[in-house]
Structure formats: structure tokens, C-alpha cells
CSV table of C-alpha atoms in Angstrom, one decimal:
chain,number,residue,atom,x,y,z
A,1,GLY,CA,31.4,4.2,-29.1
A,2,GLY,CA,27.6,4.2,-28.2
A,3,ARG,CA,25.3,1.4,-27.8
A,4,ALA,CA,21.5,0.5,-28.0
A,5,ALA,CA,19.2,-2.3,-27.5
A,6,GLY,CA,15.4,-2.8,-27.9
A,7,GLY,CA,12.9,-5.2,-27.5
A,8,PHE,CA,9.5,-6.8,-26.6
A,9,GLN,CA,8.4,-9.3,-23.7
A,10,TYR,CA,5.3,-11.2,-22.9
A,11,ARG,CA,4.3,-12.4,-19.5
A,12,LYS,CA,1.2,-14.3,-18.6
A,13,ASN,CA,0.8,-15.2,-14.9
A,14,ASN,CA,-2.1,-17.7,-13.6
A,15,THR,CA,-3.5,-18.2,-10.1
A,16,VAL,CA,-5.4,-21.1,-9.0
A,17,PHE,CA,-6.2,-21.9,-5.6
A,18,ILE,CA,-9.1,-24.6,-4.6
A,19,PRO,CA,-9.4,-25.2,-1.0
A,20,ASP,CA,-10.6,-28.1,0.8
A,21,ILE,CA,-14.5,-28.1,0.8
A,22,LEU,CA,-14.4,-28.1,4.6
A,23,GLN,CA,-12.2,-24.9,4.4
A,24,SER,CA,-14.1,-23.0,1.7
A,25,THR,CA,-16.1,-20.4,1.6
A,26,ALA,CA,-19.1,-22.8,0.0
A,27,SER,CA,-20.2,-23.5,3.7
A,28,TRP,CA,-19.6,-20.8,6.6
A,29,THR,CA,-21.2,-23.0,8.9
A,30,ASP,CA,-19.4,-26.3,8.1
A,31,GLN,CA,-15.5,-25.8,9.1
A,32,VAL,CA,-12.7,-27.1,11.0
A,33,ILE,CA,-11.9,-25.9,14.0
A,34,GLY,CA,-9.3,-23.3,14.0
A,35,VAL,CA,-9.2,-23.0,10.2
A,36,TYR,CA,-11.1,-20.0,8.9
A,37,PRO,CA,-12.8,-20.0,5.4
A,38,SER,CA,-10.9,-19.5,2.0
A,39,GLY,CA,-12.3,-18.5,-1.1
A,40,TYR,CA,-11.6,-20.1,-4.4
A,41,LEU,CA,-9.5,-18.6,-7.1
A,42,ASP,CA,-8.9,-18.7,-10.5
A,43,VAL,CA,-7.8,-16.1,-12.3
A,44,SER,CA,-4.9,-15.1,-14.9
A,45,GLY,CA,-3.3,-11.6,-16.1
A,46,ASP,CA,-0.5,-10.8,-18.7
A,47,VAL,CA,1.4,-7.8,-19.5
A,48,LYS,CA,3.1,-7.0,-22.8
A,49,ASP,CA,6.5,-4.9,-22.5
A,50,PHE,CA,8.3,-2.6,-24.7
A,51,TYR,CA,11.9,-1.1,-23.9
A,52,VAL,CA,14.7,0.7,-25.5
A,53,GLU,CA,18.1,0.8,-23.7
A,54,ALA,CA,21.1,3.2,-24.9
A,55,LEU,CA,24.7,3.9,-23.7
A,56,VAL,CA,25.7,7.4,-24.9
A,57,PRO,CA,29.3,8.8,-24.8
A,58,ILE,CA,29.3,12.3,-23.9
A,59,VAL,CA,33.3,13.2,-23.7
A,60,LYS,CA,36.1,11.4,-23.7
A,61,ASP,CA,40.2,12.2,-23.4
A,62,LEU,CA,39.9,15.1,-21.3
A,63,PRO,CA,42.7,16.3,-18.7
A,64,TYR,CA,40.6,15.2,-15.6
A,65,LEU,CA,38.4,12.9,-17.3
A,66,GLN,CA,39.0,10.1,-19.4
A,67,LYS,CA,35.3,9.2,-20.1
A,68,PHE,CA,31.7,10.6,-19.4
A,69,GLU,CA,28.9,8.5,-20.7
A,70,LEU,CA,24.7,8.3,-20.4
A,71,GLU,CA,23.3,5.0,-19.6
A,72,THR,CA,19.3,5.7,-20.4
A,73,GLY,CA,16.5,3.2,-21.1
A,74,ALA,CA,12.5,3.3,-20.8
A,75,ARG,CA,10.1,0.5,-20.7
A,76,TYR,CA,6.4,0.8,-21.3
A,77,SER,CA,3.9,-1.7,-19.7
A,78,ASP,CA,0.6,-2.9,-20.9
A,79,TYR,CA,-1.1,-4.6,-17.8
A,80,GLN,CA,-4.6,-6.4,-18.7
A,81,HIS,CA,-6.0,-5.6,-15.1
A,82,SER,CA,-4.2,-2.3,-14.4
A,83,ASP,CA,-3.4,1.0,-16.2
A,84,SER,CA,-0.3,1.2,-18.4
A,85,GLU,CA,2.8,2.2,-16.6
A,86,TRP,CA,6.1,3.9,-18.3
A,87,THR,CA,9.3,3.4,-16.4
A,88,TYR,CA,12.8,5.1,-17.2
A,89,LYS,CA,16.3,5.8,-16.2
A,90,PHE,CA,19.2,8.1,-16.3
A,91,LEU,CA,22.5,6.9,-15.2
A,92,GLY,CA,25.7,8.6,-15.4
A,93,ASN,CA,29.5,7.1,-15.5
A,94,ALA,CA,32.4,8.8,-15.1
A,95,GLN,CA,35.8,7.5,-15.6
A,96,VAL,CA,37.7,9.9,-13.8
A,97,ASN,CA,41.6,8.2,-14.6
A,98,ASP,CA,42.7,4.3,-14.4
A,99,TRP,CA,41.9,3.7,-10.8
A,100,LEU,CA,38.7,6.2,-9.9
A,101,ARG,CA,35.0,6.2,-11.4
A,102,LEU,CA,32.4,7.9,-10.4
A,103,ARG,CA,28.8,6.7,-11.0
A,104,GLY,CA,25.0,7.6,-10.1
A,105,GLY,CA,21.6,8.7,-11.5
A,106,TYR,CA,18.1,8.3,-11.4
A,107,ASN,CA,15.6,5.4,-11.8
A,108,ARG,CA,11.6,5.4,-11.7
A,109,ALA,CA,10.3,1.8,-11.3
A,110,THR,CA,6.7,0.4,-10.6
A,111,ARG,CA,5.2,-2.9,-9.1
A,112,ALA,CA,1.5,-3.9,-10.6
A,113,PRO,CA,-0.8,-5.2,-8.0
A,114,ASN,CA,-0.7,-9.0,-8.3
A,115,LEU,CA,-3.4,-10.7,-8.6
A,116,GLY,CA,-4.1,-11.9,-5.0
A,117,GLU,CA,-4.2,-7.8,-4.0
A,118,GLN,CA,-6.9,-7.4,-7.1
A,119,PHE,CA,-8.8,-10.4,-7.3
A,120,LEU,CA,-8.8,-12.3,-3.8
A,121,ASN,CA,-12.2,-13.7,-3.2
A,122,VAL,CA,-13.9,-13.2,0.1
A,123,GLN,CA,-12.2,-15.3,3.1
A,124,GLN,CA,-12.2,-14.9,6.6
A,125,ILE,CA,-9.2,-13.9,8.8
A,126,PHE,CA,-8.3,-13.2,12.2
A,127,SER,CA,-7.2,-10.2,13.6
A,128,PHE,CA,-5.2,-9.4,17.1
A,129,SER,CA,-5.4,-5.7,16.3
A,130,PRO,CA,-8.7,-4.5,16.8
A,131,GLY,CA,-7.3,-0.6,16.5
A,132,THR,CA,-6.7,2.3,18.7
A,133,PHE,CA,-10.1,3.4,18.5
A,134,GLY,CA,-13.5,1.8,19.4
A,135,ASP,CA,-17.0,2.2,17.6
A,136,PRO,CA,-17.2,5.0,15.6
A,137,CYS,CA,-20.9,5.3,16.0
A,138,SER,CA,-21.0,5.5,19.7
A,139,VAL,CA,-21.7,8.6,21.6
A,140,ARG,CA,-18.5,8.0,23.6
A,141,SER,CA,-16.5,6.8,21.0
A,142,ASN,CA,-12.5,8.2,21.1
A,143,SER,CA,-12.1,8.1,17.6
A,144,PRO,CA,-11.2,11.7,15.6
A,145,PHE,CA,-13.7,10.7,13.0
A,146,GLY,CA,-16.6,9.2,15.5
A,147,ALA,CA,-19.7,10.2,16.7
A,148,GLY,CA,-18.3,11.0,20.5
A,149,GLY,CA,-20.1,14.0,22.0
A,150,VAL,CA,-22.4,14.6,19.0
A,151,VAL,CA,-25.3,17.2,19.6
A,152,ASP,CA,-28.4,16.5,18.3
A,153,PRO,CA,-29.6,19.6,16.1
A,154,GLY,CA,-33.3,19.0,16.8
A,155,THR,CA,-32.8,19.8,20.1
A,156,GLY,CA,-29.4,21.4,20.6
A,157,LEU,CA,-28.6,18.7,23.5
A,158,GLN,CA,-26.1,15.9,23.6
A,159,VAL,CA,-27.4,12.8,22.4
A,160,PRO,CA,-27.3,10.6,25.4
A,161,ASP,CA,-25.8,7.5,26.4
A,162,PRO,CA,-28.8,5.4,28.0
A,163,ASN,CA,-26.5,3.0,30.0
A,164,ASN,CA,-24.1,6.1,31.2
A,165,PRO,CA,-25.4,9.2,32.7
A,166,ALA,CA,-22.0,11.1,32.4
A,167,PRO,CA,-21.7,13.9,29.7
A,168,THR,CA,-20.0,12.7,26.5
A,169,THR,CA,-17.1,14.6,25.0
A,170,LEU,CA,-15.8,15.2,21.5
A,171,ALA,CA,-12.8,13.0,21.1
A,172,ALA,CA,-9.0,14.6,20.5
A,173,GLY,CA,-9.0,16.0,16.7
A,174,ASN,CA,-12.9,15.8,16.0
A,175,THR,CA,-14.9,19.0,15.7
A,176,ALA,CA,-18.8,19.2,16.1
A,177,ALA,CA,-19.7,19.0,12.9
A,178,GLY,CA,-17.4,15.7,12.1
A,179,ALA,CA,-19.5,14.2,15.0
A,180,LEU,CA,-22.6,15.0,13.6
A,181,SER,CA,-21.3,14.0,10.3
A,182,THR,CA,-20.6,10.8,11.4
A,183,TRP,CA,-23.8,10.2,13.8
A,184,LEU,CA,-26.0,10.6,10.7
A,185,ILE,CA,-24.1,8.1,8.6
A,186,CYS,CA,-24.1,5.6,11.5
A,187,GLN,CA,-27.9,5.9,11.6
A,188,ALA,CA,-28.3,5.8,7.6
A,189,GLN,CA,-26.6,2.5,8.1
A,190,MET,CA,-28.6,1.2,10.9
A,191,GLY,CA,-31.9,1.8,9.5
A,192,ILE,CA,-34.7,2.9,11.9
A,193,ALA,CA,-35.1,-0.3,14.0
A,194,GLY,CA,-31.1,-0.6,14.5
A,195,SER,CA,-30.6,3.2,15.4
A,196,ALA,CA,-33.6,3.5,17.8
A,197,ASN,CA,-31.7,0.2,19.8
A,198,PHE,CA,-28.4,1.0,19.5
A,199,TYR,CA,-28.8,5.0,20.5
A,200,GLY,CA,-31.5,3.7,22.8
A,201,SER,CA,-30.5,0.7,24.7
A,202,SER,CA,-27.2,-0.4,23.8
A,203,THR,CA,-23.8,-0.3,25.5
A,204,GLN,CA,-21.6,2.0,23.7
A,205,GLY,CA,-18.0,1.9,24.9
A,206,THR,CA,-15.0,3.8,23.5
A,207,THR,CA,-12.6,1.1,22.9
A,208,GLY,CA,-12.4,-1.8,20.4
A,209,SER,CA,-13.1,-5.1,21.0
A,210,ALA,CA,-10.3,-7.6,21.6
A,211,PHE,CA,-10.6,-10.0,19.1
A,212,ASN,CA,-12.1,-9.6,15.7
A,213,TRP,CA,-13.0,-12.3,12.8
A,214,ILE,CA,-13.2,-9.8,9.9
A,215,LEU,CA,-13.3,-10.5,6.2
A,216,GLN,CA,-10.8,-10.1,3.5
A,217,VAL,CA,-11.3,-9.4,-0.3
A,218,GLY,CA,-9.3,-7.9,-3.1
A,219,ASN,CA,-9.7,-4.8,-5.0
A,220,PRO,CA,-9.8,-4.7,-8.9
A,221,ALA,CA,-9.3,-1.0,-8.4
A,222,VAL,CA,-5.9,-0.8,-7.1
A,223,THR,CA,-3.1,0.8,-9.1
A,224,SER,CA,0.6,0.1,-9.5
A,225,GLU,CA,3.2,1.3,-6.9
A,226,LYS,CA,5.7,4.0,-7.8
A,227,ALA,CA,9.4,4.2,-7.1
A,228,ASP,CA,12.0,6.7,-7.5
A,229,THR,CA,15.5,5.8,-6.9
A,230,PHE,CA,18.6,8.1,-6.6
A,231,THR,CA,22.1,6.7,-6.3
A,232,ALA,CA,25.5,8.4,-6.1
A,233,GLY,CA,29.0,6.6,-5.6
A,234,LEU,CA,32.5,5.6,-6.5
A,235,VAL,CA,34.4,2.5,-7.4
A,236,MET,CA,38.2,2.9,-6.8
A,237,ASN,CA,40.6,0.1,-7.9
A,238,SER,CA,44.0,0.1,-6.3
A,239,PRO,CA,46.4,2.6,-8.1
A,240,PHE,CA,49.6,0.6,-6.8
A,241,ASP,CA,51.4,-2.2,-8.9
A,242,ASN,CA,52.8,-4.4,-5.6
A,243,PRO,CA,51.4,-7.5,-6.4
A,244,TRP,CA,50.5,-7.6,-2.4
A,245,LEU,CA,48.5,-4.3,-3.2
A,246,SER,CA,47.0,-4.4,-6.7
A,247,GLY,CA,44.3,-6.7,-6.2
A,248,PHE,CA,42.3,-4.1,-3.6
A,249,THR,CA,38.6,-2.8,-4.9
A,250,LEU,CA,36.5,-0.3,-3.1
A,251,ALA,CA,33.2,0.6,-4.0
A,252,MET,CA,30.9,3.0,-2.1
A,253,ASP,CA,27.3,4.0,-3.1
A,254,TRP,CA,24.6,6.3,-1.4
A,255,TRP,CA,20.9,5.4,-2.3
A,256,LYS,CA,17.4,6.8,-1.5
A,257,VAL,CA,14.2,5.3,-2.3
A,258,ASP,CA,11.0,6.9,-2.3
A,259,ILE,CA,7.9,4.8,-2.9
A,260,LYS,CA,4.2,6.4,-3.0
A,261,ASP,CA,0.8,4.6,-3.7
A,262,ALA,CA,2.3,1.6,-1.8
A,263,ILE,CA,-0.4,-1.3,-1.9
A,264,LEU,CA,-1.6,-2.4,1.7
A,265,LEU,CA,-4.2,-4.0,3.3
A,266,ASN,CA,-6.6,-1.4,5.3
A,267,SER,CA,-6.2,-1.7,9.0
A,268,ILE,CA,-9.5,-1.7,11.0
A,269,ASN,CA,-9.0,1.7,11.9
A,270,TYR,CA,-8.2,3.0,8.3
A,271,ASN,CA,-11.3,1.1,7.1
A,272,SER,CA,-13.8,3.0,9.6
A,273,TYR,CA,-12.0,6.2,8.7
A,274,LEU,CA,-12.9,6.0,5.0
A,275,CYS,CA,-16.4,5.6,5.5
A,276,TYR,CA,-17.1,8.1,8.3
A,277,GLY,CA,-13.8,10.8,8.0
A,278,THR,CA,-13.7,11.1,4.3
A,279,ALA,CA,-16.9,13.2,3.8
A,280,GLN,CA,-18.9,15.4,6.1
A,281,VAL,CA,-22.6,15.4,5.8
A,282,THR,CA,-25.3,18.0,7.4
A,283,ASN,CA,-28.7,16.0,6.6
A,284,ALA,CA,-30.2,12.5,6.4
A,285,THR,CA,-30.3,12.6,2.6
A,286,ASP,CA,-26.3,13.0,2.1
A,287,ALA,CA,-26.0,10.5,4.7
A,288,ALA,CA,-27.9,8.1,3.2
A,289,ILE,CA,-25.8,8.5,0.2
A,290,GLN,CA,-22.6,8.0,1.6
A,291,ALA,CA,-23.8,4.9,3.7
A,292,ALA,CA,-24.2,3.5,0.2
A,293,THR,CA,-20.6,3.8,-0.8
A,294,PRO,CA,-18.4,0.5,-1.0
A,295,SER,CA,-16.5,2.4,1.8
A,296,CYS,CA,-19.3,2.4,4.1
A,297,GLN,CA,-20.7,-1.2,3.0
A,298,ASN,CA,-17.2,-2.6,4.5
A,299,VAL,CA,-18.4,-1.3,7.6
A,300,PRO,CA,-21.8,-2.4,8.1
A,301,ARG,CA,-24.2,-2.3,10.8
A,302,ASN,CA,-26.9,-4.6,11.9
A,303,GLN,CA,-30.4,-3.9,11.1
A,304,GLY,CA,-31.5,-5.0,14.1
A,305,SER,CA,-29.4,-3.9,17.2
A,306,GLY,CA,-27.5,-1.3,15.2
A,307,GLU,CA,-24.4,-2.8,16.3
A,308,ALA,CA,-21.4,-3.0,14.1
A,309,ALA,CA,-21.3,-6.3,11.8
A,310,THR,CA,-18.5,-8.2,10.3
A,311,ILE,CA,-16.5,-5.9,8.3
A,312,THR,CA,-14.4,-6.2,4.9
A,313,LEU,CA,-10.9,-5.3,4.6
A,314,THR,CA,-9.3,-4.5,1.1
A,315,TYR,CA,-6.4,-3.4,-0.3
A,316,THR,CA,-5.7,-0.2,-1.2
A,317,ASN,CA,-3.0,2.6,-2.7
A,318,GLN,CA,-2.5,4.3,1.0
A,319,ALA,CA,1.0,4.4,2.1
A,320,THR,CA,4.1,6.2,1.2
A,321,ILE,CA,7.3,4.4,2.0
A,322,SER,CA,11.1,6.2,2.2
A,323,ASP,CA,14.5,4.4,2.6
A,324,SER,CA,18.0,5.5,2.2
A,325,GLY,CA,21.5,4.0,2.9
A,326,ILE,CA,25.0,3.2,2.1
A,327,ASP,CA,26.1,0.2,0.3
A,328,PHE,CA,29.9,-0.8,1.1
A,329,ALA,CA,32.1,-3.7,-0.3
A,330,ALA,CA,35.8,-3.5,-0.5
A,331,SER,CA,37.5,-7.1,-1.7
A,332,TRP,CA,40.9,-8.1,-2.3
A,333,ARG,CA,42.7,-10.8,-4.0
């Protein structure tokens, strides 16, 4: 016969991190050598889960099918700091005969962002990976969302590099409109003095620096990861009565998992792309609006020199992950 169950679950997580005063962000100038400033963290979050499950018999005692049943379930999770989520499953189980059983189905799962991904206070980290592309604001940038090869619409001429008379070129994958957009946004970030110094006297390279001291911070707007899992397999028991053979069992299952909106810490390149590569502007007014967005504030410019200032990396839903395989298990007793 069928069976069903339902219930309610409540969970609360508390996270407290108190760094030593010489390692905290309370003083960025009084640090232990080799130890980077860490932020304080004191935050909690809860979730309320409502769930139901049911085992539903469909058919039984057919000539080539002893029974077929469905295992179903659903869960509603109400998170304190992120959107509520539904998860569910539909699994089938077919008992062909005494020694062969087929199984498989579909499952939707989620992973809510943890408290660190959402509320980590600003701290400094050290990165050995400056990224493939250099300074996007440089007129010699090799970035597909950079200002490399930009043409000044006022003069119709390429913006020169005062340190190198060789002509500049558009980066692979970029367009003239894209280079102009980045150039305008960069000037809005730098201000009048910074822009004049950067494009008038700075050394503008194509590659990033070898080392990066960067800031890291949580993102309260990050949402849950979602995964779709598909399975299909079989379980075989030995059909033999011989004592040496009767204890043999074999199980094989194919599975495939597709995850979307995976939560990752932004890379340096992706951080720059969010500022310069997601919006195309054509004038100073729109450039100022884009420069004021959180994405561009995470890649600030020095107002005096125009050079890149300390960037801030945060967590975003930015990835898809797909994986598949076969599980194989055999036992004998």
C-alpha cells in the first residue's frame, strides 16, 4: 500500500568571528607582517521548512512487472535572508521480478547562500592571479571590454599613448563602440584631474600586475543555487540458490547533475567586466550614471593619478556546473 509523511523543520545558524585586534580591519596600518586584515562577523539566519512525501503504488502483479511505485516529495523553505525556495522529487521504482529492480527519476535541489557569502565584512586577501587582461582603462588594453584603440569622437583620432607613439589597436572581441564606452566610463570614474593625468602622462600597459592586494566582501543580494538531478539504474540480486552464488548483488546507476546560478567569488577579470562590459554608453552623462553603479564602485580609480585603486571582489550567481557519471557497486557474501 501507499504511505505518506509530512512535517515541519526549523533551523538557525549563528556565526561569530572576532579576529585579534592586530589582524582586524579596525586598524589597516597596524598589521602583523604576512597577516591580512580580517573583518568582524556576528550574524545569524534561520529557515522554516515545510515538507511532504508520498509513496504511491501504481500497478502490481502484472506478467512482467511485480510492482511499480512512485516516490514523490516537495519541500518549501522560507529563508530569513534570501528568497523562499521549492524543492521536489519524482522517483520511480519498478520491481520486474525477484532478482531485477529498475529505478530512476528527477530531483530539484537548492543550496541557499551561507552567511559568509552574504554578510562577510570587508577584508583583505592576496591574489596570485591578476587575470588574463590588463587595465581596461588603458588605450593599449588587450581586454575585449577595454578602451584599447579608442577613437576620440571629438577629434576623430585615436586617443594617443603619451609614453609610446606606436598606434593603438582594438582588442580581439571588442568594437569601436565598446572601446569608446569604456573610455567614457573610465573618465567618469577618474574625474577631471585623474583623467588628465592618466591619459596625459601615465604608463599604460596591456597586462595586469603580478600581484594583487584586493578586498573581499559578502553580497546580501546573492540567491540560491539550483540543481536538477536525473538518475536511471538497476539493482540485481542473484537468481541462483547455490550457497556460493546466492549472496551476489549488483547495482548500477547513471546520474547527471546540472547546477545553475552557482555562487562564486568574482575573479578580477569578471569584476571589471561587470563595470565596463555590461552597459554601453555614448556620452558623459550616461557614463557618470554607470560609474556610480556598485559594479563600477568595486573597481575604483584614483582621483589624482587615474590609476586603478584597490578593487573589491564579492560573491555573485555567475556559473553553471554540469557533471555526470555511473555508480557501480557489487557485493558478495
